[in-house]
Amino acid sequence: MRNAAVPAVMPNYNRLDVIFERGRGCALWDADGRRYLDFGAGIAVTGLGHCHPHVTRALTDQAQTLWHTSNLYRIGELERLSDRLVANTFAETVLLTNSGAEAVEGCIKLARRHFWAKGEPQRHRIVTFEGAFHGRTMATVSAAGGKKLVEGFAPLLEGFDIVPWGDHEALEAATTDETCAILVEPIQGEGGIRVLPPQCLRGLRELCDERGILLMLDEVQTGVGRTGTLFVHEQAGIVPDVMAVAKGIGNGFPVGCMLATAHAASGLTAGTHGSTYAGNPLASAVANAVLDVMLEPGFLDRVQIAGERLRGGLLGLIERHPDVLEGVRGHGLMLGLKLKGTAAAFTKSALAQGLLVIPAAEEVVRLLPPLIVSDAEIDEGLATIDQIAREAAP
Ligand SMILES: *Cc1c(COP(=O)(O)O)cnc(C)c1O
């Protein structure tokens, strides 16, 4: 029933006032036919751009063949997807989910169950980091612990020890004989593109090996080619025991997955965890189509080249507008532009100029263009940022 006091769409988001009607590649168009250059990719989701022909064909072909059967039966596309993820990562086994939060939730359950099955149920605590974002379920907000995520939702899920980013002593102290895992984003996305330096990621790997606990990476935002390698941890030369993936793997179709070693996943036996939709023929066919494109030789090299071009351009703009722009951080096409003003104001100016960027914490806007972005589109985005900075200059 209509209630004038509340919109029919529950207002749990502060939405910008624009409705996009269609998209192609790196461009979106609104109802008036105005074109926008998309440097947000739906928050690092549409890595192959809007309506990528190969992915669209896979989706529509599968939609005419078979959508859903349930996980009571074998699923061919799911088996093919899992085989390919295993062939191209550290993982030996894969569990599909419908979202990033569900993938992280799976990691949390896997870690507890791993030690329970080993007869060490007291090892159930997970070390996490301040400023993290792992999703919006009760377990994943409890894991991240930020005030905006948890306020009003108590009682939270017990068992997370949240340490300050970069505080080695706190990390050591929090890792006790009750710890089962460390859960971390190699680059904090929502937290403002805060990069965990490769030596710190290697340090976490060593700490987990020493203590016999699981290293669990949340690569929901960093993964699937975003940083110029299939997953960002590859650049540090380490492998995790468990990893959460989503966003880019579906290019906009809701699908995620949890990747793990056989050892880490040993507790998740038949009947212990699951989801009705996860990995259904439609979702798996789309993810397979994404991998078809991304695993083509040269695709990830091009992401690195594009990332360098964008970063180089941004560095030039920072030099030119030191009163407005402060710095750039991140890897590949996951870049954070640190501002001397608010991310919200910058995002609004960008929208007005036909450029989509994504605000993050700490006066940072994220530039997450589709991985297929051309040199001309990068230069167009840079020219718009130049214009915004010129107008914002004091
Ligand atoms: C987006 C995100 C999630 C949550 O994914 P949803 O699909 O929104 O549930 C978890 N972790 C990270 C690092 C993310 O960026």
XYZ file of C-alpha atoms and ligand atoms in Angstrom:
409
model
C 0.000 0.000 0.000
C 1.281 3.455 -0.914
C 2.711 5.480 1.978
C 3.762 9.016 1.075
C 6.295 9.008 3.938
C 8.480 6.345 2.388
C 9.563 5.587 -1.185
C 8.648 2.186 -2.558
C 12.361 1.495 -3.016
C 13.597 1.234 0.569
C 15.984 4.167 1.035
C 18.978 2.186 2.311
C 21.130 3.847 -0.371
C 21.862 7.508 -1.033
C 21.416 7.251 -4.772
C 22.654 9.812 -7.265
C 19.843 11.263 -9.349
C 20.401 9.529 -12.663
C 18.832 6.501 -14.338
C 20.922 4.743 -16.940
C 18.971 3.165 -19.758
C 21.642 1.307 -21.639
C 25.341 0.561 -21.706
C 28.006 -0.603 -24.102
C 31.662 -1.117 -23.287
C 32.800 1.768 -21.042
C 29.809 3.999 -21.832
C 26.367 4.415 -20.286
C 23.448 6.491 -21.578
C 20.606 8.053 -19.595
C 17.005 8.532 -20.720
C 17.866 11.839 -22.438
C 20.545 10.115 -24.491
C 23.357 11.734 -22.527
C 26.556 9.649 -22.545
C 28.605 8.934 -19.419
C 32.110 7.451 -19.275
C 31.974 4.691 -16.686
C 35.091 4.654 -14.477
C 33.255 2.789 -11.724
C 32.164 -0.377 -13.537
C 29.331 -0.875 -11.040
C 31.948 -1.037 -8.242
C 34.540 -3.212 -9.994
C 31.905 -5.550 -11.405
C 31.577 -4.998 -15.159
C 35.240 -5.678 -15.893
C 34.489 -6.608 -19.487
C 32.324 -3.523 -19.946
C 28.570 -3.280 -20.374
C 26.822 -5.884 -22.515
C 30.026 -7.607 -23.596
C 28.965 -9.527 -26.722
C 30.562 -12.858 -25.733
C 29.124 -12.796 -22.202
C 25.719 -11.619 -23.438
C 25.629 -14.460 -25.949
C 26.558 -17.021 -23.279
C 23.807 -15.660 -21.023
C 21.107 -15.633 -23.682
C 22.109 -19.039 -25.097
C 22.034 -20.568 -21.616
C 18.734 -18.802 -20.857
C 17.182 -20.624 -23.829
C 18.634 -23.960 -22.773
C 18.454 -24.361 -18.982
C 18.383 -21.927 -16.061
C 18.238 -23.846 -12.844
C 18.164 -27.411 -11.596
C 19.413 -27.104 -7.947
C 22.468 -28.554 -6.323
C 20.739 -31.899 -5.877
C 22.194 -32.778 -9.281
C 25.519 -32.426 -11.079
C 25.810 -29.214 -13.116
C 28.008 -29.338 -16.210
C 28.767 -25.621 -16.439
C 29.599 -25.542 -12.710
C 32.038 -28.438 -13.082
C 33.684 -26.733 -16.065
C 33.939 -23.427 -14.166
C 35.405 -25.063 -11.070
C 37.940 -27.018 -13.169
C 39.082 -23.802 -14.841
C 39.386 -21.871 -11.566
C 41.427 -24.743 -10.142
C 43.634 -24.826 -13.257
C 44.347 -21.094 -13.024
C 44.767 -20.486 -9.272
C 46.204 -21.983 -6.060
C 42.806 -23.542 -5.361
C 42.112 -27.257 -5.411
C 38.390 -26.954 -4.800
C 35.722 -24.305 -5.404
C 32.342 -23.479 -3.851
C 29.980 -21.176 -5.745
C 27.932 -18.437 -4.043
C 25.541 -15.700 -5.168
C 27.470 -12.700 -3.829
C 30.679 -11.483 -2.250
C 29.306 -11.467 1.278
C 28.230 -15.071 0.887
C 31.703 -15.990 -0.342
C 33.286 -14.387 2.753
C 30.618 -15.959 4.952
C 31.678 -19.288 3.439
C 35.306 -18.564 4.355
C 34.328 -17.889 7.969
C 32.353 -21.127 8.198
C 35.092 -23.092 6.437
C 37.750 -21.904 8.912
C 35.717 -22.754 11.996
C 34.650 -26.094 10.605
C 38.232 -26.963 9.553
C 39.464 -26.835 13.137
C 36.280 -28.347 14.564
C 36.803 -31.360 12.286
C 40.420 -31.594 13.481
C 39.205 -31.807 17.069
C 40.261 -28.248 17.911
C 36.928 -26.419 18.294
C 38.541 -23.854 20.629
C 40.332 -22.530 17.544
C 37.435 -20.498 16.217
C 38.549 -16.865 16.333
C 39.434 -14.910 13.199
C 41.809 -11.946 13.029
C 40.552 -9.124 10.786
C 41.561 -5.512 10.111
C 40.181 -2.061 10.850
C 38.731 -0.313 7.814
C 37.854 -3.637 6.210
C 34.744 -4.340 4.177
C 33.586 -7.920 3.747
C 29.891 -7.492 2.922
C 26.649 -6.772 4.766
C 25.544 -10.054 6.341
C 25.709 -10.333 10.135
C 28.900 -12.386 10.021
C 30.640 -10.148 7.510
C 29.767 -6.868 9.280
C 30.892 -8.449 12.546
C 34.169 -9.394 10.844
C 34.808 -5.841 9.622
C 33.438 -4.095 12.685
C 33.305 -0.523 11.324
C 30.822 1.735 13.128
C 28.778 2.452 9.972
C 28.470 -1.275 9.320
C 27.486 -2.502 12.771
C 25.709 0.359 14.546
C 22.275 -0.763 15.698
C 22.763 -4.386 14.655
C 23.979 -5.865 17.930
C 24.379 -8.551 19.136
C 27.113 -9.146 16.569
C 28.640 -12.505 15.750
C 31.325 -13.322 18.294
C 34.840 -14.429 17.420
C 36.583 -11.632 15.512
C 39.718 -9.854 16.710
C 40.029 -6.630 14.743
C 43.506 -5.105 14.602
C 44.615 -1.696 13.287
C 45.905 -1.674 9.696
C 49.691 -1.907 9.712
C 50.071 -2.597 13.450
C 52.379 -5.637 13.582
C 52.445 -5.859 17.381
C 48.656 -5.844 17.634
C 48.513 -8.506 14.932
C 50.954 -10.781 16.794
C 49.102 -10.256 20.060
C 45.694 -10.965 18.512
C 46.890 -14.231 16.961
C 46.488 -16.706 19.814
C 45.925 -20.444 20.220
C 42.225 -19.729 19.731
C 42.816 -18.228 16.270
C 41.755 -20.297 13.272
C 42.421 -17.790 10.479
C 43.446 -14.337 9.355
C 41.018 -12.663 6.947
C 42.238 -9.673 4.923
C 41.652 -7.688 1.741
C 45.039 -7.356 -0.012
C 43.848 -3.896 -1.044
C 41.054 -2.385 1.044
C 38.467 -1.218 -1.486
C 35.692 0.502 0.466
C 38.369 1.473 2.997
C 39.933 3.827 0.445
C 42.256 1.730 -1.769
C 44.627 1.037 1.103
C 47.263 -1.335 -0.239
C 48.737 -4.072 1.911
C 52.392 -3.977 0.780
C 53.589 -7.285 -0.749
C 56.107 -7.821 2.073
C 53.232 -7.558 4.598
C 51.203 -10.117 2.666
C 54.251 -12.396 2.738
C 54.554 -11.678 6.471
C 50.945 -12.738 7.002
C 51.627 -15.940 5.074
C 54.632 -16.671 7.333
C 52.646 -15.917 10.483
C 49.853 -18.273 9.381
C 52.380 -21.012 8.564
C 54.112 -20.601 11.934
C 50.851 -20.810 13.854
C 49.236 -23.458 11.650
C 46.262 -21.245 10.803
C 44.517 -20.357 7.556
C 45.278 -17.275 5.465
C 41.985 -16.138 3.909
C 42.028 -13.375 1.312
C 38.988 -11.328 0.404
C 39.667 -10.681 -3.287
C 36.052 -9.804 -4.044
C 37.101 -6.367 -5.329
C 40.796 -6.935 -6.204
C 40.203 -10.187 -8.084
C 39.354 -11.288 -11.599
C 41.934 -9.225 -13.451
C 41.283 -5.883 -11.757
C 44.923 -5.275 -10.778
C 46.550 -6.699 -13.911
C 46.935 -10.274 -12.662
C 44.032 -12.690 -12.276
C 44.307 -12.175 -8.486
C 46.390 -9.528 -6.746
C 48.123 -11.912 -4.306
C 50.011 -13.377 -7.285
C 52.044 -10.149 -7.355
C 53.344 -10.853 -3.822
C 54.417 -14.383 -4.768
C 52.308 -16.081 -2.095
C 49.171 -18.172 -2.086
C 46.347 -18.095 0.456
C 44.567 -21.148 1.854
C 41.146 -19.719 1.116
C 39.898 -16.851 -1.056
C 36.581 -15.070 -1.574
C 35.755 -13.933 -5.126
C 32.712 -12.197 -6.626
C 32.134 -8.860 -8.404
C 34.129 -9.226 -11.655
C 33.529 -12.961 -12.040
C 29.928 -12.386 -13.197
C 30.329 -9.050 -15.048
C 27.021 -8.012 -13.462
C 25.352 -11.385 -13.059
C 25.108 -12.115 -9.305
C 27.678 -14.828 -8.701
C 30.625 -15.351 -6.382
C 32.792 -18.183 -5.205
C 35.074 -19.424 -2.485
C 38.373 -20.992 -3.552
C 40.340 -23.209 -1.201
C 43.008 -25.831 -0.843
C 41.763 -29.355 -0.194
C 43.313 -29.200 3.290
C 41.541 -25.952 4.248
C 38.190 -27.182 2.919
C 38.416 -30.596 4.552
C 35.700 -29.746 7.097
C 33.041 -28.776 4.562
C 31.727 -32.252 3.872
C 28.411 -33.080 2.197
C 25.463 -31.418 3.881
C 27.452 -28.865 5.917
C 26.921 -25.773 3.745
C 25.047 -24.779 0.613
C 22.718 -22.489 -1.300
C 19.768 -23.111 -3.579
C 20.929 -20.972 -6.488
C 24.705 -21.050 -6.130
C 26.455 -22.125 -9.317
C 23.274 -22.788 -11.256
C 23.627 -23.283 -15.017
C 22.904 -19.613 -15.776
C 25.427 -18.206 -13.267
C 28.104 -20.741 -14.172
C 27.691 -20.170 -17.922
C 28.172 -16.419 -17.430
C 31.261 -16.865 -15.225
C 32.696 -19.284 -17.798
C 32.170 -16.683 -20.516
C 33.975 -14.069 -18.396
C 36.908 -16.451 -17.998
C 36.926 -17.149 -21.760
C 37.773 -13.497 -22.358
C 40.004 -12.889 -19.381
C 42.189 -15.953 -19.896
C 42.916 -15.025 -23.502
C 46.668 -14.439 -23.930
C 47.530 -10.764 -23.528
C 44.307 -9.696 -21.796
C 45.886 -9.140 -18.378
C 49.015 -7.553 -19.906
C 46.756 -4.961 -21.492
C 45.172 -4.260 -18.058
C 48.644 -3.503 -16.696
C 49.436 -1.186 -19.596
C 46.103 0.612 -19.233
C 46.670 0.923 -15.473
C 50.085 2.507 -16.033
C 48.630 4.989 -18.498
C 45.873 6.002 -16.083
C 48.259 6.223 -13.137
C 50.784 8.246 -15.141
C 48.078 10.663 -16.216
C 46.823 11.040 -12.660
C 50.333 11.769 -11.385
C 50.552 14.559 -13.955
C 47.220 15.987 -12.791
C 48.286 15.841 -9.139
C 51.345 17.908 -10.031
C 49.184 20.415 -11.878
C 46.494 20.686 -9.167
C 48.247 20.273 -5.801
C 45.451 22.189 -4.030
C 42.791 19.710 -5.124
C 44.494 16.356 -5.723
C 46.894 14.750 -3.269
C 47.998 11.313 -4.426
C 47.256 8.078 -6.228
C 47.402 4.535 -4.885
C 46.463 1.026 -5.922
C 47.418 -1.423 -8.662
C 46.394 -1.893 -12.273
C 42.903 -0.537 -12.859
C 42.061 -0.387 -9.157
C 43.235 3.127 -8.385
C 42.382 5.519 -5.574
C 42.725 9.251 -6.075
C 43.328 10.981 -2.753
C 41.653 14.388 -2.654
C 41.966 17.511 -0.589
C 38.169 17.692 -0.456
C 35.333 15.250 -0.006
C 34.867 12.250 -2.245
C 31.119 12.941 -2.387
C 31.584 16.449 -3.856
C 34.123 15.202 -6.397
C 31.833 12.336 -7.422
C 28.960 14.774 -7.989
C 31.082 17.133 -10.106
C 32.292 14.161 -12.119
C 28.720 13.006 -12.735
C 27.776 16.497 -13.897
C 30.659 16.285 -16.398
C 29.650 12.835 -17.607
C 32.229 10.764 -15.705
C 31.359 8.069 -13.157
C 33.757 7.516 -10.256
C 33.147 5.817 -6.913
C 33.670 7.406 -3.519
C 35.562 5.483 -0.839
C 36.651 6.312 2.685
C 39.297 8.867 3.618
C 38.634 11.488 0.929
C 39.453 9.027 -1.813
C 37.582 8.393 -5.048
C 38.057 5.073 -6.776
C 38.771 4.774 -10.475
C 37.733 1.285 -11.514
C 37.122 1.449 -15.265
C 36.182 -1.653 -17.217
C 39.367 -3.637 -17.922
C 38.742 -3.219 -21.654
C 39.121 0.579 -21.398
C 40.889 2.062 -24.442
C 43.724 4.600 -24.404
C 41.331 7.191 -25.832
C 38.838 6.550 -23.028
C 41.568 6.794 -20.390
C 42.632 10.138 -21.846
C 39.015 11.304 -21.923
C 38.601 10.415 -18.239
C 41.834 12.218 -17.387
C 40.712 15.332 -19.281
C 37.463 15.354 -17.289
C 39.320 15.001 -13.983
C 41.576 17.880 -15.104
C 38.457 19.967 -15.719
C 36.914 19.084 -12.317
C 40.179 19.967 -10.555
C 40.405 23.282 -12.428
C 36.875 24.208 -11.350
C 37.496 23.104 -7.758
C 40.760 25.019 -7.388
C 40.588 27.681 -4.673
C 31.828 -5.798 -2.507
C 32.663 -6.512 -1.512
C 32.140 -7.527 -0.698
C 30.670 -7.872 -0.667
O 30.179 -8.318 -1.867
P 28.574 -8.324 -2.109
O 28.437 -8.988 -3.437
O 28.136 -6.913 -2.069
O 27.981 -9.107 -0.996
C 32.995 -8.198 0.141
N 34.307 -7.888 0.186
C 34.842 -6.923 -0.575
C 36.306 -6.649 -0.495
C 34.041 -6.190 -1.433
O 34.570 -5.210 -2.169
